[in-house]
Coordinates of C-alpha atoms in Angstrom, one line a residue:
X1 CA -4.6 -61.9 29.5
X2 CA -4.5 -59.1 32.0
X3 CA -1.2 -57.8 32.8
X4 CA 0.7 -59.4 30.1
X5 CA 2.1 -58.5 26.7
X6 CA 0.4 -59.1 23.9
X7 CA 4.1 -59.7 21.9
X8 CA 6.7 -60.6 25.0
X9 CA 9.1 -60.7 22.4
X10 CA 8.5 -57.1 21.5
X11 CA 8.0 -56.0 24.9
X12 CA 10.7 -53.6 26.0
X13 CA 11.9 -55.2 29.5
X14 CA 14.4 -52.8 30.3
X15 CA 13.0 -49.4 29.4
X16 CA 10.1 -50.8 31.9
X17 CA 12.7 -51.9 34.6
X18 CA 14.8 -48.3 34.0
X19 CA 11.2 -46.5 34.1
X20 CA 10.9 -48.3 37.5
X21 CA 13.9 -47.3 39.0
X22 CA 13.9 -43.9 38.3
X23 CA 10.7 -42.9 38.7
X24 CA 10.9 -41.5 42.1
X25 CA 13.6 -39.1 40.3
X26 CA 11.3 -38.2 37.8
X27 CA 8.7 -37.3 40.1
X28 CA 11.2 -35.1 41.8
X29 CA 12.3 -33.3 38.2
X30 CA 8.0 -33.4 38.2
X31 CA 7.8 -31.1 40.9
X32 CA 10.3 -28.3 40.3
X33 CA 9.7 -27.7 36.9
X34 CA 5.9 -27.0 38.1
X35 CA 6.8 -25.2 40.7
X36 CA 9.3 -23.2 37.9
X37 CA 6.1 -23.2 35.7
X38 CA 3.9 -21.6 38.1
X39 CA 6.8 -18.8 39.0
X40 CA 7.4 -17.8 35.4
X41 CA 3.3 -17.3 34.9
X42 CA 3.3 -15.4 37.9
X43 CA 5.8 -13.4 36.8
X44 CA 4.5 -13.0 33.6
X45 CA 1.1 -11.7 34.9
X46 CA 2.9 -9.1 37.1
X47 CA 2.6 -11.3 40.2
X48 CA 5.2 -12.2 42.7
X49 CA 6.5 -15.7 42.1
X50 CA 6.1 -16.6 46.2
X51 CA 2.1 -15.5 45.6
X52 CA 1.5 -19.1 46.1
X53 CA 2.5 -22.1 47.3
X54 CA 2.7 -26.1 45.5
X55 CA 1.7 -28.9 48.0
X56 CA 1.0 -32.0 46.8
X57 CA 0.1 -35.7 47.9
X58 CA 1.1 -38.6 46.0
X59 CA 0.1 -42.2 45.6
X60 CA 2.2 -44.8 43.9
X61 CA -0.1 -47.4 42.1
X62 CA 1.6 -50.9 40.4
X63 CA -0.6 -51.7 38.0
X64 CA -1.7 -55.2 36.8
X65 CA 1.6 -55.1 34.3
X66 CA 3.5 -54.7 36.9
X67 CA 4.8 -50.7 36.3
X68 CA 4.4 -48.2 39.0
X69 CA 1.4 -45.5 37.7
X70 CA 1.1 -42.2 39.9
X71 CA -1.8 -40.4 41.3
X72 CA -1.6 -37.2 42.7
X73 CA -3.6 -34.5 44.6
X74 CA -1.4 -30.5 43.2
X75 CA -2.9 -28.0 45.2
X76 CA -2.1 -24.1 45.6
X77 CA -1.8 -22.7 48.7
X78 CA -1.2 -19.0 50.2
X79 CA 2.2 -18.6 51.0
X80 CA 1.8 -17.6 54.4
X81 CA 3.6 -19.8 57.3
X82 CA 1.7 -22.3 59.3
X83 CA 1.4 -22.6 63.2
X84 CA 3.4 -24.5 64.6
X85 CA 4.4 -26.5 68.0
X86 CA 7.4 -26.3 70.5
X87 CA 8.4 -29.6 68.2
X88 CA 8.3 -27.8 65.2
X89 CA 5.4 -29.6 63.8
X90 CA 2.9 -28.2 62.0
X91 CA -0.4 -28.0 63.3
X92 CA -2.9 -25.8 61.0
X93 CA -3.7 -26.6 57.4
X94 CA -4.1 -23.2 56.3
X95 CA -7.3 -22.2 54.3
X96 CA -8.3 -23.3 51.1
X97 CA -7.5 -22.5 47.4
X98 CA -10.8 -21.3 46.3
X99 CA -10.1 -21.7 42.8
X100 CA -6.5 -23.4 42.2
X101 CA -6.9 -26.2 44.3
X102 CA -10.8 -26.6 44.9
X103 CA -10.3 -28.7 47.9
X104 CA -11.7 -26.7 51.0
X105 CA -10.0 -27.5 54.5
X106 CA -11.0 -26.4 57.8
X107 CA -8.3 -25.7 60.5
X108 CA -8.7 -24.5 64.0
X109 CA -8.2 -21.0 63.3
X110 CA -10.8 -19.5 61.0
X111 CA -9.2 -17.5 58.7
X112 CA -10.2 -14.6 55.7
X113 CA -11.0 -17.3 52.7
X114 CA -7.7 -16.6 50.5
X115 CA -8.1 -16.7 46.5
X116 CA -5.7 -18.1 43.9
X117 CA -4.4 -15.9 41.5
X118 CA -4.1 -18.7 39.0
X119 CA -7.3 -20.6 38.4
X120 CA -7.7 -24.6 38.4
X121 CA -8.1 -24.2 34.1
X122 CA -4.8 -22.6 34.3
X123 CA -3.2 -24.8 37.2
X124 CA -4.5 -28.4 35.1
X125 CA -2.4 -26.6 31.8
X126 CA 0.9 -26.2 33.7
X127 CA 0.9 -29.6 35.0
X128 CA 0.2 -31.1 31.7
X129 CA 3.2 -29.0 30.5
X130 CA 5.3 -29.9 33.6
X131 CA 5.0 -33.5 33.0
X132 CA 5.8 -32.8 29.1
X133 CA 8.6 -31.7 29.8
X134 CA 10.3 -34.3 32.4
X135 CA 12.9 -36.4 30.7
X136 CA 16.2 -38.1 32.5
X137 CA 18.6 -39.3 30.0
X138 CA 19.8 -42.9 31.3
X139 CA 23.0 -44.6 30.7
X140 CA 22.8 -48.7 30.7
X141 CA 26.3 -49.3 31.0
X142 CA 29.0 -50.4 28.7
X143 CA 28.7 -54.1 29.8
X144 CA 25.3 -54.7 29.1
X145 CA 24.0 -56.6 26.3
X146 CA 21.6 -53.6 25.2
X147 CA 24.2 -50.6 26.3
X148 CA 23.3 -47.4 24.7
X149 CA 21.7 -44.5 26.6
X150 CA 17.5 -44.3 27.4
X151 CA 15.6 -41.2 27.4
X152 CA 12.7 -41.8 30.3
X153 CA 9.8 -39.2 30.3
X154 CA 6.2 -39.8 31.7
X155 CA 3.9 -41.1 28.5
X156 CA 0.8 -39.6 26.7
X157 CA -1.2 -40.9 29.4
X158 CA -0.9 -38.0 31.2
X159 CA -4.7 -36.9 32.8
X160 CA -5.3 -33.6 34.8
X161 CA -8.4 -32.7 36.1
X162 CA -9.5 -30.2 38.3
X163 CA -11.3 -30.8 41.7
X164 CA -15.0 -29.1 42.2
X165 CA -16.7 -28.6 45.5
X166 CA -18.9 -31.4 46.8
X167 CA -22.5 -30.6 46.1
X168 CA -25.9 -31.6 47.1
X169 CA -28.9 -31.6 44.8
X170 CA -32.3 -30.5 46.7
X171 CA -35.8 -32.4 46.2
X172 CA -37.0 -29.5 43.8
X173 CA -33.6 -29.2 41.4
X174 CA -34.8 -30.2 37.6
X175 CA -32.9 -33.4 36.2
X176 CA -31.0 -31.7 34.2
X177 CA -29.9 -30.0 37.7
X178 CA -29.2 -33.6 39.5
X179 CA -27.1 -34.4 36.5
X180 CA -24.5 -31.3 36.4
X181 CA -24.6 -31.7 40.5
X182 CA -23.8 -35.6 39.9
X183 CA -21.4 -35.1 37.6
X184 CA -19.3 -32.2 39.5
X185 CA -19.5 -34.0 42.7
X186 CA -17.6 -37.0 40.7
X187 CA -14.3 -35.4 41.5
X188 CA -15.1 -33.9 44.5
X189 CA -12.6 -34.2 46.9
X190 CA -14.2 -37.0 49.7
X191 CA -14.3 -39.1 46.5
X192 CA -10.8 -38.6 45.2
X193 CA -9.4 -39.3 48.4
X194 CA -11.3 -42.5 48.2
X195 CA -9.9 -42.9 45.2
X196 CA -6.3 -42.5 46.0
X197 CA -7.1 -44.8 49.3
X198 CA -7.7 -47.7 47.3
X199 CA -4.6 -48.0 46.3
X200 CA -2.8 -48.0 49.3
X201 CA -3.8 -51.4 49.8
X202 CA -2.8 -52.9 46.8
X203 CA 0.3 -55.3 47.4
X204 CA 2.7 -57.2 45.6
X205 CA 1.0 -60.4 46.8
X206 CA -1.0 -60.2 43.8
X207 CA 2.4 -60.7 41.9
X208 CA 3.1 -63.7 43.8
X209 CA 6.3 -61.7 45.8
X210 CA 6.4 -61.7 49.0
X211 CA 7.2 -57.9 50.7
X212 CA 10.8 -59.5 51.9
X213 CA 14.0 -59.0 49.9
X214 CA 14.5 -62.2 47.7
X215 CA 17.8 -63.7 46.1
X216 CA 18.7 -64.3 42.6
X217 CA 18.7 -67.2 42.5
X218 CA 15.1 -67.7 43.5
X219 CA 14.2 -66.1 40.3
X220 CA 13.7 -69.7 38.3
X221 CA 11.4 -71.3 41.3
X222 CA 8.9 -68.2 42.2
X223 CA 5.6 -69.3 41.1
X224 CA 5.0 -66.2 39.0
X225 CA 3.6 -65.1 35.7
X226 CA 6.6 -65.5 32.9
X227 CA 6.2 -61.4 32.6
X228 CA 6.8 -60.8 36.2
X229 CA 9.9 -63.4 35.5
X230 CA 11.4 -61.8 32.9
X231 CA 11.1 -58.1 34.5
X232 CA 13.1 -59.8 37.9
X233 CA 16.0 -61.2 35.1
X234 CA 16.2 -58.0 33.8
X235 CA 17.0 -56.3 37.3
X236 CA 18.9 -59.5 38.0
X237 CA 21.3 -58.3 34.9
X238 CA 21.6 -54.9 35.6
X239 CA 22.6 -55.7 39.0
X240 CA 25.5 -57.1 37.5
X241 CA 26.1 -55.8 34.6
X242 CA 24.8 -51.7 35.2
X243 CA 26.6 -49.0 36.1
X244 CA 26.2 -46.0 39.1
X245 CA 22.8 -45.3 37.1
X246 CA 21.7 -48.3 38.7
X247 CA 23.7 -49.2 41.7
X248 CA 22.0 -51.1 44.5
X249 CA 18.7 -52.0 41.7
X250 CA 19.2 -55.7 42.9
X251 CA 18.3 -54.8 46.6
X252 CA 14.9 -54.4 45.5
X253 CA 14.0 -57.7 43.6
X254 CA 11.2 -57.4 45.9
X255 CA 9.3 -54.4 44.9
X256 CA 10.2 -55.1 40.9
X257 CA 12.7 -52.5 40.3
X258 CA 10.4 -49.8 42.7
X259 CA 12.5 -48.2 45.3
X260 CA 10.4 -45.3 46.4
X261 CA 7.8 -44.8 49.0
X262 CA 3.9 -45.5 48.4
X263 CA 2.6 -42.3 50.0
X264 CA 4.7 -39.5 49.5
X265 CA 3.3 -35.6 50.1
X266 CA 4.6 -32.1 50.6
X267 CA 5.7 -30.9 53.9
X268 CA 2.7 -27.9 54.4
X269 CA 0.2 -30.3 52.7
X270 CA -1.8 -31.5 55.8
X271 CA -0.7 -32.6 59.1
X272 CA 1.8 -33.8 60.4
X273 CA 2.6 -37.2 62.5
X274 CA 3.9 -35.5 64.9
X275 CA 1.3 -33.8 65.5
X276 CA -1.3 -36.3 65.4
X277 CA 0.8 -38.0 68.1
X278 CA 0.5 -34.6 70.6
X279 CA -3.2 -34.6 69.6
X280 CA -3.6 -38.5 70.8
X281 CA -1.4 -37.8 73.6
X282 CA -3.5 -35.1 74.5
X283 CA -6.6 -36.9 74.5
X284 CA -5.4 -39.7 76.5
X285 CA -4.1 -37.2 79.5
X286 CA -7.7 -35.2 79.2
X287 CA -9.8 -38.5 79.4
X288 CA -8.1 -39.7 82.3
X289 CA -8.3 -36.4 83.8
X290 CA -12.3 -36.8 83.3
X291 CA -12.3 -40.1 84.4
X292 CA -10.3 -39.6 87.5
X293 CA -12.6 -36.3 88.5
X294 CA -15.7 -38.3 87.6
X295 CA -14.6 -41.3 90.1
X296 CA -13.9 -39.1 92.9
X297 CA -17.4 -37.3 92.1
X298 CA -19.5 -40.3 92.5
X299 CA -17.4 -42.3 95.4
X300 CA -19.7 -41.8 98.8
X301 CA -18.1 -39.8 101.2
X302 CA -16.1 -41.7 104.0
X303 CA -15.5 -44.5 101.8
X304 CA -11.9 -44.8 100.0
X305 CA -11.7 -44.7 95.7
X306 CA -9.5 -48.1 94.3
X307 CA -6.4 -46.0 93.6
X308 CA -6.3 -44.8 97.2
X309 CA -6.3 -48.0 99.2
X310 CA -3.6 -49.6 100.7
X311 CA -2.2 -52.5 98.2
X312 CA -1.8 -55.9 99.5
X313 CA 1.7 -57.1 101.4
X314 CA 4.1 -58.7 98.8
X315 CA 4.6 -62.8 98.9
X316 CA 8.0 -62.5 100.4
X317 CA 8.3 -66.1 97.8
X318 CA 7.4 -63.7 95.0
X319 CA 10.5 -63.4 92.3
X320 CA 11.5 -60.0 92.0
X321 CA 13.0 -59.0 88.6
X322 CA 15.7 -56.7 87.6
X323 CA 17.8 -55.6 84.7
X324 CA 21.4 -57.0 84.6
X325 CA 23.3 -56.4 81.6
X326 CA 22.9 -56.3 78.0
X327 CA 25.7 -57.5 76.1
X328 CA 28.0 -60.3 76.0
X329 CA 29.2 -60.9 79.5
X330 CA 32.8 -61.7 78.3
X331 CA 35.6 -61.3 75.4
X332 CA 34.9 -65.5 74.7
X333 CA 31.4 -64.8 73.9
X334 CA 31.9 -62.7 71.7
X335 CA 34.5 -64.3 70.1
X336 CA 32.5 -67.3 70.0
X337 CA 29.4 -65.4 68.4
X338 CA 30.9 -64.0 65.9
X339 CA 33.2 -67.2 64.7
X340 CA 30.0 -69.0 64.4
X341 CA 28.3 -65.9 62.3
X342 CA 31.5 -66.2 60.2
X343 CA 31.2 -69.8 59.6
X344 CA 27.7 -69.4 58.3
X345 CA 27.7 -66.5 55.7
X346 CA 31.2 -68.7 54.3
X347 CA 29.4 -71.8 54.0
X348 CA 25.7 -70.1 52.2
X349 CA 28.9 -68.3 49.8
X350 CA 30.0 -71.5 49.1
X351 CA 27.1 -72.8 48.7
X352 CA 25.8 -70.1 46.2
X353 CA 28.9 -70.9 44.5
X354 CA 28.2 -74.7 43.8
X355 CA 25.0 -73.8 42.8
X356 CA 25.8 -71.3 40.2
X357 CA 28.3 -73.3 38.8
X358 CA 26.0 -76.5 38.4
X359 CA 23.2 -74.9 36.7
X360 CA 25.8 -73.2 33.7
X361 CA 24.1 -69.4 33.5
X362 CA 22.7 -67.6 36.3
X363 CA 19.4 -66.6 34.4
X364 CA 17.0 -67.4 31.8
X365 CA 17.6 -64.5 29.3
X366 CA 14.2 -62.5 29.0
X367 CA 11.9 -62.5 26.1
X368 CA 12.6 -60.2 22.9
X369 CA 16.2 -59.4 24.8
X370 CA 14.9 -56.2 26.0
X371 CA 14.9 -54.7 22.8
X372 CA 11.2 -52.8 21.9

């Protein structure tokens, strides 16, 4: 079955919960060891190691078996500072990388068409030896049943490839022509960022978990798959039972031991939000600029536009509304308020209470104990 173990006995629960966790951590140790990589061949081909510049864009994938998979866009970029607004945001992508990066962009400004000194061959080899050597040595904690200390690293799985310009094949091209054309434009970059949109939908919905935090307790009643059971015991444990490796993993039951974002890129990658929000904002004022010309252009002389005629009396029964207060309007509401806040988080403790001590042990303990 898709998703699950073949051996849930064998299957190693905990490194894939500790993998989880940390993963946004590895990505980070991901990141400056290439950027460290790419210095040091710089270096070592006479080059200044601030020749180029590493922005990136990353998408987090769960897969079916419910571990988080990356994909990522690495691209080099000239070093040169990007415009910017009176905000501070940025608000010109720079020109390409010709050959590290392969994805051409088109700013506002044209600029002179900047080349990579290291090519996409050579870019693919130091992330391959980037991710190689990523490791975080975790401690599990002296209380848990498995305690010992975990090595995480990314696995063998690791594929680079680099991005080709888009091409198009013309009527007269042999068919050995349409098939090297087909075949480059298979990673070009409008279909890799198709590729890395399709998972942005993906949800957790497919895991049966809703995208709100969820209780312990409600481990033993979800109507899930016994794999996705067993990985929420395992956090369920180390929530009690970790150390500060771990601290706060119980907060996300939710998200199966994931606590980092989706969509993550680099801050000179593309645009920013900001400034898509001038850009709309600036839109908006132009258009209603145009619009408000174009009205006053076609109403007939002598006669008088909507905006300029004189608006109706106002019903004197009319209720006029204003803002009073926000805020309790005395020291006995609030008291009152929070008594009765109080009174409820006391009685759902002692009601967790009863519960855990009717049903004997908090958990199911997971298949194969979380040893692989």
């Amino acid at each position: 079955m898709v998703g699950q173990p073949l051996c849930a006995g064998c299957y190693d629960y905990l490194g894939h919960v500790l993998f989880a966790w940390h993963l946004p951590e590895l990505w980070r140790r991901f990141t400056i060891t290439l950027r460290r990589a790419i210095a040091t061949h710089l270096k070592t081909s006479g080059l200044s190691a601030d020749s180029v510049r590493v922005s990136f864009v990353k998408v987090v994938e769960l897969q079916a078996r419910a571990i988080p998979h990356i994909h990522a866009l690495i691209r080099l970029d000239p070093p040169g500072a990007l415009a910017t607004t009176a905000s501070g945001d940025h608000i010109s992508d720079g020109p390409a990388a010709p050959r590290g990066g392969r994805e051409p962009r088109h700013g506002t400004d044209r600029q002179p068409v900047w080349s990579s000194p290291i090519t996409a061959t050579e870019l693919t080899a130091l992330i391959r030896q980037a991710a190689g050597r990523v490791r975080i040595d975790v401690p599990t904690g002296d209380n848990h049943p498995n305690q010992g200390v975990r090595t995480l690293r990314f696995g063998a799985q690791i594929d680079a490839q680099a991005l080709t310009p888009e091409t198009t094949t013309a009527a007269t091209d042999s068919e050995t022509a349409r098939t090297t054309a087909t075949a480059s434009s298979r990673l070009s970059p409008r279909r890799v960022a198709a590729y890395l949109a399709k998972y942005v939908t993906k949800s957790l919905h497919d895991f049966g978990i809703t995208a709100r935090r969820l209780s312990t307790e409600a481990i033993g009643e979800l109507d899930v798959s016994e794999h996705v059971r067993a990985i929420l015991t395992v956090i369920a444990e180390l929530a009690e039972h970790g150390n500060a490796a771990v601290a706060g993993i119980g907060r996300w039951l939710h998200t199966l031991g994931y606590r980092g974002h989706i969509t993550t890129k680099s801050r000179h990658y593309s645009t920013t939000m900001g400034a898509l929000r001038t850009a709309r904002a600036t839109w908006t004022r132009q258009h209603a600029t145009n619009d408000a010309t174009q009205l006053n252009a076609t109403t007939p002389r002598g006669a008088v536009s909507p905006d300029q005629r004189p608006h109706a009396p106002l019903d004197p029964d009319a209720v006029a509304w204003e803002f009073d207060h926000a805020g309790h309007t005395s020291a006995g509401d609030r008291v009152l308020v929070i008594s009765a806040a109080l009174r409820h988080i006391t009685a759902r403790i002692t009601a967790i209470t009863e519960t855990r001590s009717r049903i004997g042990s908090r958990w199911p303990a997971p298949p194969g104990g979380g040893d692989g």
